[in-house]
Amino acid sequence: MDYEHALGADADVVKRIFPDGVARLWGSTPTQQTGNAKAVALRDRKVGDEVLFYAQNTFIARARILGLLHNRDLAAAVWGVDEETQSTWEHIMALGDVVEFQVSAQPILTALAMTPPLRSLTLVRAAERRRHLRLLDEQVPATAKRPSGEGGTATSARTMGRGELLRALGTLEADVPGERRTHHGSLTLLWAIGRLVSGEDRLASADVYRSQLEPMLEEFSAPGVSVSLEYPFRHLSGSGLWDVVATEWRRPDPLSSAAFVESGAQAGLRREAARLLQQPLARAEAIGLLCTTYFENVDQEALLERVGLGGYAHATGAGEGDGERDGRDVPTRPNGRRQVTSSRPDRDQRLVNRVKLLHQHRCQVCGLRLETRFGHYSEAAHIKGLGSPHDGPDTLSNLLCLCPNHHVQFDTLAIFIDEHWNVRRSKDGQAVGPLRRLPEHAIDEQNVEYHRALCGGSRYSAARN
Ligand SMILES: [Zn+2]
């Protein structure tokens, strides 16, 4: 804490609210008057109230008050003192996550019976908060939506569910016209997930983004699309998935990403999102959803490889490719690349034979029994791949009996099995047909769910259920 010396009696409360040592503070100068809006706001504001940041008739961000300090030394240390008036921003608010959006201010102010603010901040009472959040929700584009948190301190921050994570991932750039979408936000998120998987810090500085992310954005962007730090340091913070934090106690200017960058700010996945993405299924879902939603026309295998998530491009995972094909013809991928062949996990050949015999070599997707001169031919496919990072089990309940065509489609994540055992195309969710099942061959639904996650199958669940 650079300003620890100035905290004085407030040290405990500030450390409790911001255990990371990174604080979001906003100060106000004192007023001599007693009846004006500012005096009333300073007097009446409480922890739990919400602050709306205001500029040019637009609300641009909101944050909840987590703590109130009156500390002139701290304000002087952080922001300095006005030379003329000798005043400083001594009425300090400790703020929760700043959520950015852009909403015309007037309808909100009218609905809450507030006068147009003259200042850059508008205060909303805790009691009115639910109502104003609903009003905001009606006006804020889907990308900036973020369900309200309950609980007034950082330690009681609400947990984020898988559904919320997927909704947020699925609605990036929803308010941007199609031709102007850069997919830089989704690329940045994929890159961040790759960092998470390789055990790197959740937050990264502008230097890291410049040296690592920017070249990648250039590589995977359409020609002529300019690359900047606007995504990691500005646009993504409205997604509900992303944190931008000042490393020094400077007043963040919510209008400018450059200011964040210059102040040595760091950005990365929100702690709650990062925690969820540590779970294998949620991570598979997130990666599958990002790939199928935003990168249809991109070489996803190359992209995932680039961000350190190569194993997620294929149902079998890394290292299992050739063996999965039962030692027979190894398919060359559509893009000409061959799969990794080294150190494939051992698979139990007896289980492979058993699943084929149970189904008498009949494909569980299309029913085909492929004839050869030497009898029928089928292949055994692991549902949750044995290779890394999937690490599926080598069991009968994790195997399917497929024809070679459907085996290729299943492994390349082109088809998945939905919650009702229908086979669907990942591209558009279109039904291929019911999976053919046998009573004596139980299939583990968790493995099916995992494979579906890799295929981005969650995109179609909501619409059907
Ligand atoms: Zn088939």
CSV table of C-alpha atoms and ligand atoms in Angstrom, one decimal:
chain,number,residue,atom,x,y,z
A,1,MET,CA,0.0,0.0,0.0
A,2,ASP,CA,1.7,3.1,-1.2
A,3,TYR,CA,-0.5,5.3,1.0
A,4,GLU,CA,-0.5,3.2,4.1
A,5,HIS,CA,1.2,6.0,6.0
A,6,ALA,CA,-1.7,8.4,5.3
A,7,LEU,CA,-4.5,6.0,6.3
A,8,GLY,CA,-4.2,6.6,10.0
A,9,ALA,CA,-7.2,5.4,11.9
A,10,ASP,CA,-8.9,4.3,8.7
A,11,ALA,CA,-6.2,1.6,7.9
A,12,ASP,CA,-8.2,-1.3,9.3
A,13,VAL,CA,-11.4,-0.5,7.5
A,14,VAL,CA,-9.7,0.1,4.2
A,15,LYS,CA,-7.7,-3.1,4.5
A,16,ARG,CA,-10.9,-5.0,5.3
A,17,ILE,CA,-12.7,-3.6,2.3
A,18,PHE,CA,-9.8,-4.1,-0.1
A,19,PRO,CA,-7.9,-7.1,1.2
A,20,ASP,CA,-5.8,-7.1,-2.1
A,21,GLY,CA,-4.3,-3.8,-1.1
A,22,VAL,CA,-5.8,-2.2,-4.3
A,23,ALA,CA,-8.4,0.3,-3.4
A,24,ARG,CA,-11.0,2.1,-5.5
A,25,LEU,CA,-11.5,5.5,-3.9
A,26,TRP,CA,-13.4,8.6,-4.9
A,27,GLY,CA,-13.1,11.9,-3.0
A,28,SER,CA,-15.3,15.0,-2.7
A,29,THR,CA,-14.3,18.4,-1.5
A,30,PRO,CA,-16.1,19.8,1.5
A,31,THR,CA,-18.8,22.4,1.1
A,32,GLN,CA,-19.5,25.4,3.4
A,33,GLN,CA,-23.1,25.4,2.5
A,34,THR,CA,-25.7,23.3,4.3
A,35,GLY,CA,-28.8,23.0,2.0
A,36,ASN,CA,-27.4,22.4,-1.4
A,37,ALA,CA,-27.5,19.0,-3.1
A,38,LYS,CA,-23.9,18.3,-2.4
A,39,ALA,CA,-24.2,19.0,1.3
A,40,VAL,CA,-27.2,16.8,1.5
A,41,ALA,CA,-25.4,14.1,-0.4
A,42,LEU,CA,-22.3,14.3,1.8
A,43,ARG,CA,-24.4,14.2,4.9
A,44,ASP,CA,-26.9,11.5,3.9
A,45,ARG,CA,-24.9,9.0,1.9
A,46,LYS,CA,-24.5,5.6,3.4
A,47,VAL,CA,-22.7,2.3,2.8
A,48,GLY,CA,-24.8,0.4,0.4
A,49,ASP,CA,-25.9,3.5,-1.6
A,50,GLU,CA,-24.9,3.6,-5.2
A,51,VAL,CA,-23.0,6.1,-7.1
A,52,LEU,CA,-23.7,6.8,-10.8
A,53,PHE,CA,-20.9,8.4,-12.7
A,54,TYR,CA,-22.2,11.1,-15.0
A,55,ALA,CA,-20.8,12.9,-18.0
A,56,GLN,CA,-22.5,14.9,-20.8
A,57,ASN,CA,-26.1,13.9,-20.0
A,58,THR,CA,-25.1,10.2,-19.8
A,59,PHE,CA,-24.5,7.8,-17.0
A,60,ILE,CA,-21.3,6.0,-17.8
A,61,ALA,CA,-20.7,3.8,-14.8
A,62,ARG,CA,-22.0,2.8,-11.4
A,63,ALA,CA,-20.4,1.5,-8.2
A,64,ARG,CA,-21.6,0.7,-4.8
A,65,ILE,CA,-20.3,2.5,-1.7
A,66,LEU,CA,-18.5,0.0,0.5
A,67,GLY,CA,-17.1,2.4,3.0
A,68,LEU,CA,-17.0,6.1,3.9
A,69,LEU,CA,-14.0,7.9,5.2
A,70,HIS,CA,-13.4,11.4,6.2
A,71,ASN,CA,-9.6,11.6,5.9
A,72,ARG,CA,-7.9,14.8,4.8
A,73,ASP,CA,-4.4,13.4,5.0
A,74,LEU,CA,-5.2,10.5,2.8
A,75,ALA,CA,-6.9,12.7,0.2
A,76,ALA,CA,-4.0,15.1,0.2
A,77,ALA,CA,-1.6,12.2,-0.2
A,78,VAL,CA,-3.6,10.6,-3.0
A,79,TRP,CA,-4.9,13.6,-5.0
A,80,GLY,CA,-3.0,16.6,-3.6
A,81,VAL,CA,-4.4,19.9,-2.5
A,82,ASP,CA,-6.0,22.6,-4.6
A,83,GLU,CA,-3.4,25.4,-4.4
A,84,GLU,CA,-6.0,28.2,-4.5
A,85,THR,CA,-8.6,27.0,-2.0
A,86,GLN,CA,-6.4,24.7,0.0
A,87,SER,CA,-9.2,22.2,-0.2
A,88,THR,CA,-8.8,18.5,-1.0
A,89,TRP,CA,-11.2,15.6,-1.7
A,90,GLU,CA,-11.4,14.6,1.9
A,91,HIS,CA,-14.8,13.0,1.9
A,92,ILE,CA,-13.8,9.7,0.5
A,93,MET,CA,-15.9,6.8,-0.7
A,94,ALA,CA,-14.5,3.3,-1.0
A,95,LEU,CA,-16.2,1.8,-4.0
A,96,GLY,CA,-17.0,-1.7,-5.1
A,97,ASP,CA,-16.5,-2.9,-8.7
A,98,VAL,CA,-17.1,-0.1,-11.2
A,99,VAL,CA,-19.5,-1.3,-13.8
A,100,GLU,CA,-19.3,0.7,-17.1
A,101,PHE,CA,-22.2,1.4,-19.5
A,102,GLN,CA,-23.7,4.3,-21.4
A,103,VAL,CA,-27.2,5.3,-20.6
A,104,SER,CA,-29.0,8.5,-21.2
A,105,ALA,CA,-29.4,10.1,-17.8
A,106,GLN,CA,-32.7,11.9,-18.2
A,107,PRO,CA,-35.1,8.9,-18.1
A,108,ILE,CA,-33.5,7.5,-15.0
A,109,LEU,CA,-33.5,10.8,-13.2
A,110,THR,CA,-37.1,11.5,-14.1
A,111,ALA,CA,-38.2,8.0,-13.0
A,112,LEU,CA,-36.4,8.5,-9.7
A,113,ALA,CA,-37.7,12.0,-9.3
A,114,MET,CA,-34.2,13.4,-9.1
A,115,THR,CA,-33.0,16.7,-10.5
A,116,PRO,CA,-30.4,16.6,-13.3
A,117,PRO,CA,-27.0,16.4,-11.6
A,118,LEU,CA,-24.6,19.3,-12.0
A,119,ARG,CA,-21.7,17.2,-10.9
A,120,SER,CA,-20.0,14.1,-12.2
A,121,LEU,CA,-21.6,12.0,-9.5
A,122,THR,CA,-25.1,11.2,-8.7
A,123,LEU,CA,-26.1,9.4,-5.6
A,124,VAL,CA,-28.8,6.7,-5.5
A,125,ARG,CA,-30.2,5.7,-2.1
A,126,ALA,CA,-29.9,2.0,-1.1
A,127,ALA,CA,-33.7,1.9,-0.8
A,128,GLU,CA,-34.0,3.1,-4.4
A,129,ARG,CA,-31.3,1.0,-5.6
A,130,ARG,CA,-33.4,-2.0,-6.7
A,131,ARG,CA,-35.6,0.3,-8.7
A,132,HIS,CA,-32.8,2.1,-10.4
A,133,LEU,CA,-31.1,-1.1,-11.3
A,134,ARG,CA,-34.2,-2.3,-13.0
A,135,LEU,CA,-34.4,1.0,-14.8
A,136,LEU,CA,-30.8,0.7,-15.9
A,137,ASP,CA,-31.4,-2.9,-16.9
A,138,GLU,CA,-34.1,-1.8,-19.3
A,139,GLN,CA,-31.8,0.7,-21.0
A,140,VAL,CA,-28.4,-0.8,-20.8
A,141,PRO,CA,-27.3,-2.9,-23.8
A,142,ALA,CA,-27.0,-6.6,-23.0
A,143,THR,CA,-23.3,-6.5,-23.0
A,144,ALA,CA,-23.2,-4.2,-20.1
A,145,LYS,CA,-25.8,-5.9,-18.0
A,146,ARG,CA,-24.7,-7.2,-14.7
A,147,PRO,CA,-27.0,-8.6,-12.1
A,148,SER,CA,-26.9,-6.6,-8.9
A,149,GLY,CA,-24.9,-7.8,-6.0
A,150,GLU,CA,-26.3,-7.9,-2.5
A,151,GLY,CA,-24.2,-7.3,0.5
A,152,GLY,CA,-22.4,-4.2,1.3
A,153,THR,CA,-18.8,-5.2,1.7
A,154,ALA,CA,-16.2,-6.8,-0.5
A,155,THR,CA,-16.0,-9.8,1.6
A,156,SER,CA,-19.6,-10.7,1.1
A,157,ALA,CA,-19.4,-10.3,-2.7
A,158,ARG,CA,-22.0,-12.5,-4.3
A,159,THR,CA,-20.9,-15.6,-6.2
A,160,MET,CA,-21.3,-15.9,-9.9
A,161,GLY,CA,-23.0,-18.9,-11.3
A,162,ARG,CA,-22.2,-20.9,-14.4
A,163,GLY,CA,-25.3,-19.6,-16.1
A,164,GLU,CA,-24.4,-16.1,-15.5
A,165,LEU,CA,-20.8,-16.7,-16.8
A,166,LEU,CA,-22.1,-18.2,-20.0
A,167,ARG,CA,-24.7,-15.5,-20.5
A,168,ALA,CA,-22.0,-12.9,-20.2
A,169,LEU,CA,-19.7,-14.8,-22.5
A,170,GLY,CA,-22.4,-15.2,-25.1
A,171,THR,CA,-23.5,-11.6,-25.3
A,172,LEU,CA,-20.1,-9.8,-25.8
A,173,GLU,CA,-20.4,-7.0,-28.4
A,174,ALA,CA,-24.2,-7.6,-28.5
A,175,ASP,CA,-24.7,-3.9,-28.9
A,176,VAL,CA,-22.2,-3.4,-31.7
A,177,PRO,CA,-23.4,-3.6,-35.3
A,178,GLY,CA,-22.2,-6.8,-36.9
A,179,GLU,CA,-19.8,-5.2,-39.4
A,180,ARG,CA,-18.1,-3.3,-36.6
A,181,ARG,CA,-17.5,-6.3,-34.3
A,182,THR,CA,-13.8,-7.0,-33.9
A,183,HIS,CA,-14.1,-10.0,-31.5
A,184,HIS,CA,-11.2,-8.5,-29.6
A,185,GLY,CA,-13.2,-8.9,-26.4
A,186,SER,CA,-13.7,-12.6,-27.0
A,187,LEU,CA,-10.0,-13.0,-28.0
A,188,THR,CA,-8.9,-11.2,-24.9
A,189,LEU,CA,-11.1,-13.5,-22.8
A,190,LEU,CA,-9.7,-16.7,-24.5
A,191,TRP,CA,-6.2,-15.4,-23.9
A,192,ALA,CA,-7.0,-14.7,-20.2
A,193,ILE,CA,-8.4,-18.3,-19.8
A,194,GLY,CA,-5.2,-19.6,-21.3
A,195,ARG,CA,-3.2,-17.6,-18.7
A,196,LEU,CA,-5.4,-19.0,-16.0
A,197,VAL,CA,-4.8,-22.6,-17.2
A,198,SER,CA,-1.0,-22.1,-17.2
A,199,GLY,CA,-1.2,-20.7,-13.7
A,200,GLU,CA,-0.3,-17.1,-14.4
A,201,ASP,CA,-1.7,-14.2,-12.4
A,202,ARG,CA,-5.3,-13.2,-12.9
A,203,LEU,CA,-4.4,-9.6,-13.5
A,204,ALA,CA,-1.8,-8.3,-16.0
A,205,SER,CA,-0.3,-4.9,-16.7
A,206,ALA,CA,-0.5,-2.9,-19.9
A,207,ASP,CA,3.0,-4.0,-20.8
A,208,VAL,CA,1.9,-7.7,-20.7
A,209,TYR,CA,-1.1,-6.9,-22.9
A,210,ARG,CA,1.0,-5.0,-25.3
A,211,SER,CA,3.7,-7.6,-25.7
A,212,GLN,CA,1.5,-10.7,-25.6
A,213,LEU,CA,-2.1,-9.9,-26.5
A,214,GLU,CA,-1.7,-7.2,-29.1
A,215,PRO,CA,0.3,-9.4,-31.6
A,216,MET,CA,-2.4,-12.0,-31.2
A,217,LEU,CA,-5.2,-9.6,-31.9
A,218,GLU,CA,-3.4,-8.5,-35.0
A,219,GLU,CA,-2.9,-12.1,-36.1
A,220,PHE,CA,-6.5,-13.0,-35.8
A,221,SER,CA,-8.2,-9.7,-36.8
A,222,ALA,CA,-9.5,-8.9,-40.2
A,223,PRO,CA,-7.2,-6.6,-42.2
A,224,GLY,CA,-7.6,-3.0,-41.4
A,225,VAL,CA,-9.0,-3.5,-37.9
A,226,SER,CA,-7.0,-1.4,-35.5
A,227,VAL,CA,-5.7,-3.0,-32.3
A,228,SER,CA,-5.6,-1.2,-29.0
A,229,LEU,CA,-5.8,-1.7,-25.3
A,230,GLU,CA,-9.4,-0.5,-25.3
A,231,TYR,CA,-10.7,-4.0,-24.7
A,232,PRO,CA,-8.7,-5.1,-21.7
A,233,PHE,CA,-8.7,-1.7,-20.1
A,234,ARG,CA,-12.1,-0.4,-21.0
A,235,HIS,CA,-14.7,-2.3,-23.0
A,236,LEU,CA,-14.6,-5.6,-21.2
A,237,SER,CA,-15.1,-4.1,-17.8
A,238,GLY,CA,-18.8,-3.8,-18.6
A,239,SER,CA,-19.1,-7.5,-19.3
A,240,GLY,CA,-19.4,-8.5,-15.7
A,241,LEU,CA,-16.4,-10.8,-16.2
A,242,TRP,CA,-13.6,-8.4,-16.0
A,243,ASP,CA,-11.7,-6.2,-13.5
A,244,VAL,CA,-9.7,-3.1,-14.2
A,245,VAL,CA,-7.9,-2.0,-11.1
A,246,ALA,CA,-5.6,0.9,-10.4
A,247,THR,CA,-2.4,-0.2,-8.7
A,248,GLU,CA,-1.9,3.2,-7.2
A,249,TRP,CA,-4.5,5.1,-5.3
A,250,ARG,CA,-5.4,7.4,-8.1
A,251,ARG,CA,-8.8,8.5,-9.0
A,252,PRO,CA,-9.7,6.4,-12.0
A,253,ASP,CA,-11.2,8.4,-14.9
A,254,PRO,CA,-13.9,6.1,-16.2
A,255,LEU,CA,-13.9,7.9,-19.5
A,256,SER,CA,-10.4,7.0,-20.5
A,257,SER,CA,-8.5,3.7,-20.8
A,258,ALA,CA,-5.3,5.6,-21.4
A,259,ALA,CA,-5.5,7.0,-17.9
A,260,PHE,CA,-5.8,3.5,-16.5
A,261,VAL,CA,-2.9,2.3,-18.5
A,262,GLU,CA,-0.7,5.3,-17.5
A,263,SER,CA,-1.5,4.9,-13.8
A,264,GLY,CA,0.0,1.4,-13.9
A,265,ALA,CA,-3.4,-0.3,-13.9
A,266,GLN,CA,-3.9,-4.0,-14.2
A,267,ALA,CA,-6.7,-5.9,-15.8
A,268,GLY,CA,-7.9,-9.4,-16.0
A,269,LEU,CA,-10.7,-11.8,-15.2
A,270,ARG,CA,-12.9,-11.0,-12.3
A,271,ARG,CA,-12.0,-13.1,-9.3
A,272,GLU,CA,-15.4,-14.8,-9.4
A,273,ALA,CA,-15.1,-15.6,-13.1
A,274,ALA,CA,-11.6,-16.9,-12.6
A,275,ARG,CA,-12.7,-19.2,-9.8
A,276,LEU,CA,-15.5,-20.6,-11.9
A,277,LEU,CA,-13.2,-21.1,-14.9
A,278,GLN,CA,-11.0,-23.3,-12.7
A,279,GLN,CA,-13.7,-26.0,-12.9
A,280,PRO,CA,-13.2,-28.3,-15.9
A,281,LEU,CA,-16.8,-28.3,-17.0
A,282,ALA,CA,-17.3,-24.5,-16.8
A,283,ARG,CA,-14.0,-24.0,-18.5
A,284,ALA,CA,-14.9,-26.4,-21.4
A,285,GLU,CA,-18.3,-24.6,-21.7
A,286,ALA,CA,-16.7,-21.2,-21.8
A,287,ILE,CA,-14.1,-22.1,-24.4
A,288,GLY,CA,-16.6,-24.0,-26.5
A,289,LEU,CA,-19.1,-21.1,-26.3
A,290,LEU,CA,-16.5,-18.5,-27.2
A,291,CYS,CA,-15.2,-20.5,-30.2
A,292,THR,CA,-18.6,-21.4,-31.6
A,293,THR,CA,-20.1,-17.9,-31.1
A,294,TYR,CA,-17.3,-15.7,-32.3
A,295,PHE,CA,-14.8,-17.6,-34.3
A,296,GLU,CA,-16.7,-19.5,-36.9
A,297,ASN,CA,-14.5,-18.3,-39.7
A,298,VAL,CA,-11.2,-18.5,-37.8
A,299,ASP,CA,-8.8,-21.5,-37.6
A,300,GLN,CA,-9.9,-22.4,-34.1
A,301,GLU,CA,-7.2,-25.0,-33.7
A,302,ALA,CA,-4.5,-22.4,-34.4
A,303,LEU,CA,-6.2,-19.9,-32.2
A,304,LEU,CA,-6.6,-22.2,-29.2
A,305,GLU,CA,-3.0,-23.4,-29.7
A,306,ARG,CA,-1.9,-19.8,-29.7
A,307,VAL,CA,-3.5,-19.0,-26.3
A,308,GLY,CA,-2.3,-22.3,-24.8
A,309,LEU,CA,-5.6,-24.1,-25.0
A,310,GLY,CA,-4.7,-26.4,-27.9
A,311,GLY,CA,-6.2,-29.5,-26.2
A,312,TYR,CA,-9.7,-27.9,-26.3
A,313,ALA,CA,-9.8,-27.9,-30.1
A,314,HIS,CA,-10.4,-31.6,-30.2
A,315,ALA,CA,-12.6,-34.0,-28.1
A,316,THR,CA,-9.8,-36.4,-27.5
A,317,GLY,CA,-7.4,-33.8,-26.1
A,318,ALA,CA,-3.7,-33.6,-26.7
A,319,GLY,CA,-1.7,-36.8,-27.3
A,320,GLU,CA,-4.6,-39.2,-28.0
A,321,GLY,CA,-5.3,-38.4,-31.6
A,322,ASP,CA,-4.0,-41.3,-33.6
A,323,GLY,CA,-4.7,-43.9,-31.0
A,324,GLU,CA,-8.2,-42.9,-30.7
A,325,ARG,CA,-8.7,-44.0,-34.3
A,326,ASP,CA,-8.0,-47.5,-33.2
A,327,GLY,CA,-4.7,-47.7,-34.9
A,328,ARG,CA,-6.2,-47.6,-38.4
A,329,ASP,CA,-6.2,-44.9,-41.0
A,330,VAL,CA,-5.3,-41.6,-39.4
A,331,PRO,CA,-7.4,-38.8,-40.8
A,332,THR,CA,-5.7,-35.7,-41.9
A,333,ARG,CA,-7.5,-32.7,-40.6
A,334,PRO,CA,-9.3,-30.4,-43.0
A,335,ASN,CA,-6.6,-27.8,-42.6
A,336,GLY,CA,-3.9,-30.4,-43.4
A,337,ARG,CA,-2.4,-30.5,-39.9
A,338,ARG,CA,-1.9,-33.9,-38.3
A,339,GLN,CA,-2.6,-34.6,-34.7
A,340,VAL,CA,0.0,-35.0,-32.0
A,341,THR,CA,1.0,-38.6,-31.8
A,342,SER,CA,3.4,-38.7,-28.9
A,343,SER,CA,2.6,-40.1,-25.5
A,344,ARG,CA,-1.0,-41.0,-26.0
A,345,PRO,CA,-2.7,-42.4,-23.0
A,346,ASP,CA,-3.3,-46.2,-23.0
A,347,ARG,CA,-6.8,-47.3,-23.8
A,348,ASP,CA,-8.2,-50.7,-22.8
A,349,GLN,CA,-8.6,-52.7,-26.0
A,350,ARG,CA,-11.1,-55.0,-24.3
A,351,LEU,CA,-13.5,-52.2,-23.7
A,352,VAL,CA,-13.1,-51.1,-27.3
A,353,ASN,CA,-14.0,-54.5,-28.5
A,354,ARG,CA,-16.9,-54.8,-26.1
A,355,VAL,CA,-18.7,-51.6,-27.1
A,356,LYS,CA,-18.4,-52.6,-30.8
A,357,LEU,CA,-19.8,-56.1,-30.1
A,358,LEU,CA,-22.6,-54.8,-28.0
A,359,HIS,CA,-23.7,-52.6,-30.9
A,360,GLN,CA,-22.8,-55.2,-33.5
A,361,HIS,CA,-20.7,-52.5,-35.2
A,362,ARG,CA,-23.8,-50.3,-35.7
A,363,CYS,CA,-23.1,-46.6,-35.5
A,364,GLN,CA,-25.0,-45.0,-32.6
A,365,VAL,CA,-25.6,-41.9,-34.6
A,366,CYS,CA,-26.7,-43.1,-38.1
A,367,GLY,CA,-27.2,-46.8,-37.6
A,368,LEU,CA,-24.8,-47.7,-40.4
A,369,ARG,CA,-23.0,-51.1,-40.2
A,370,LEU,CA,-20.1,-50.6,-42.6
A,371,GLU,CA,-19.3,-53.7,-44.5
A,372,THR,CA,-15.8,-54.7,-45.4
A,373,ARG,CA,-14.5,-57.9,-47.0
A,374,PHE,CA,-13.6,-59.1,-43.5
A,375,GLY,CA,-16.8,-58.3,-41.7
A,376,HIS,CA,-18.3,-55.2,-40.3
A,377,TYR,CA,-16.3,-52.3,-39.2
A,378,SER,CA,-16.9,-49.6,-36.5
A,379,GLU,CA,-14.8,-47.5,-34.2
A,380,ALA,CA,-14.9,-46.8,-30.5
A,381,ALA,CA,-15.0,-43.1,-29.5
A,382,HIS,CA,-14.3,-41.8,-26.0
A,383,ILE,CA,-16.9,-39.2,-25.1
A,384,LYS,CA,-14.7,-37.4,-22.6
A,385,GLY,CA,-11.3,-37.7,-24.2
A,386,LEU,CA,-8.5,-39.5,-22.4
A,387,GLY,CA,-5.9,-37.0,-23.4
A,388,SER,CA,-5.0,-33.7,-21.6
A,389,PRO,CA,-6.8,-31.5,-20.6
A,390,HIS,CA,-9.9,-33.6,-20.6
A,391,ASP,CA,-8.6,-36.6,-18.7
A,392,GLY,CA,-11.7,-38.7,-19.2
A,393,PRO,CA,-12.0,-42.2,-17.8
A,394,ASP,CA,-11.3,-45.3,-19.8
A,395,THR,CA,-14.7,-47.0,-19.1
A,396,LEU,CA,-17.5,-48.5,-21.1
A,397,SER,CA,-19.8,-45.7,-20.0
A,398,ASN,CA,-17.4,-43.2,-21.6
A,399,LEU,CA,-17.4,-45.0,-25.0
A,400,LEU,CA,-19.6,-44.8,-28.1
A,401,CYS,CA,-19.7,-47.1,-31.1
A,402,LEU,CA,-19.5,-45.0,-34.2
A,403,CYS,CA,-19.0,-45.2,-38.0
A,404,PRO,CA,-15.8,-43.5,-39.2
A,405,ASN,CA,-17.6,-40.4,-40.4
A,406,HIS,CA,-19.4,-39.8,-37.2
A,407,HIS,CA,-16.3,-40.6,-35.2
A,408,VAL,CA,-14.5,-37.8,-37.1
A,409,GLN,CA,-17.4,-35.4,-36.5
A,410,PHE,CA,-17.7,-36.3,-32.8
A,411,ASP,CA,-13.9,-35.9,-32.2
A,412,THR,CA,-13.7,-32.6,-34.1
A,413,LEU,CA,-16.6,-31.3,-32.1
A,414,ALA,CA,-18.9,-31.0,-35.1
A,415,ILE,CA,-21.7,-32.9,-33.4
A,416,PHE,CA,-22.8,-33.3,-29.8
A,417,ILE,CA,-25.5,-35.1,-27.8
A,418,ASP,CA,-28.1,-32.9,-26.1
A,419,GLU,CA,-29.8,-33.3,-22.7
A,420,HIS,CA,-32.4,-35.5,-24.3
A,421,TRP,CA,-30.0,-37.8,-26.1
A,422,ASN,CA,-30.5,-36.2,-29.5
A,423,VAL,CA,-27.5,-35.8,-31.7
A,424,ARG,CA,-27.2,-32.2,-32.9
A,425,ARG,CA,-24.9,-30.2,-35.1
A,426,SER,CA,-22.6,-27.8,-33.2
A,427,LYS,CA,-22.8,-25.2,-36.0
A,428,ASP,CA,-26.5,-24.5,-35.8
A,429,GLY,CA,-28.0,-26.9,-33.2
A,430,GLN,CA,-29.9,-28.7,-35.9
A,431,ALA,CA,-31.0,-32.2,-34.9
A,432,VAL,CA,-29.3,-35.1,-36.6
A,433,GLY,CA,-31.3,-37.7,-34.9
A,434,PRO,CA,-31.7,-39.6,-31.6
A,435,LEU,CA,-28.6,-41.4,-30.2
A,436,ARG,CA,-29.1,-45.1,-30.5
A,437,ARG,CA,-28.8,-46.6,-27.1
A,438,LEU,CA,-28.9,-50.1,-25.6
A,439,PRO,CA,-30.0,-51.0,-22.1
A,440,GLU,CA,-26.9,-53.0,-21.5
A,441,HIS,CA,-24.6,-50.0,-22.4
A,442,ALA,CA,-25.1,-47.3,-19.9
A,443,ILE,CA,-23.6,-43.9,-20.8
A,444,ASP,CA,-22.3,-41.5,-18.2
A,445,GLU,CA,-24.2,-38.3,-18.7
A,446,GLN,CA,-21.5,-36.2,-17.1
A,447,ASN,CA,-19.1,-37.2,-19.9
A,448,VAL,CA,-21.8,-36.3,-22.5
A,449,GLU,CA,-22.3,-33.0,-20.8
A,450,TYR,CA,-18.5,-32.3,-20.9
A,451,HIS,CA,-18.3,-33.1,-24.6
A,452,ARG,CA,-21.4,-30.9,-25.3
A,453,ALA,CA,-19.6,-28.1,-23.4
A,454,LEU,CA,-16.6,-28.3,-25.7
A,455,CYS,CA,-19.0,-28.1,-28.7
A,456,GLY,CA,-20.6,-24.9,-27.4
A,457,GLY,CA,-23.8,-26.9,-26.9
A,458,SER,CA,-25.0,-24.6,-24.2
A,459,ARG,CA,-25.9,-22.1,-26.9
A,460,TYR,CA,-28.9,-24.2,-27.8
A,461,SER,CA,-30.0,-25.4,-24.4
A,462,ALA,CA,-31.8,-22.3,-23.3
A,463,ALA,CA,-33.8,-22.0,-26.5
A,464,ARG,CA,-35.1,-25.5,-26.2
A,465,ASN,CA,-35.8,-25.8,-22.5
B,1,ZN,ZN,-22.5,-42.9,-38.4
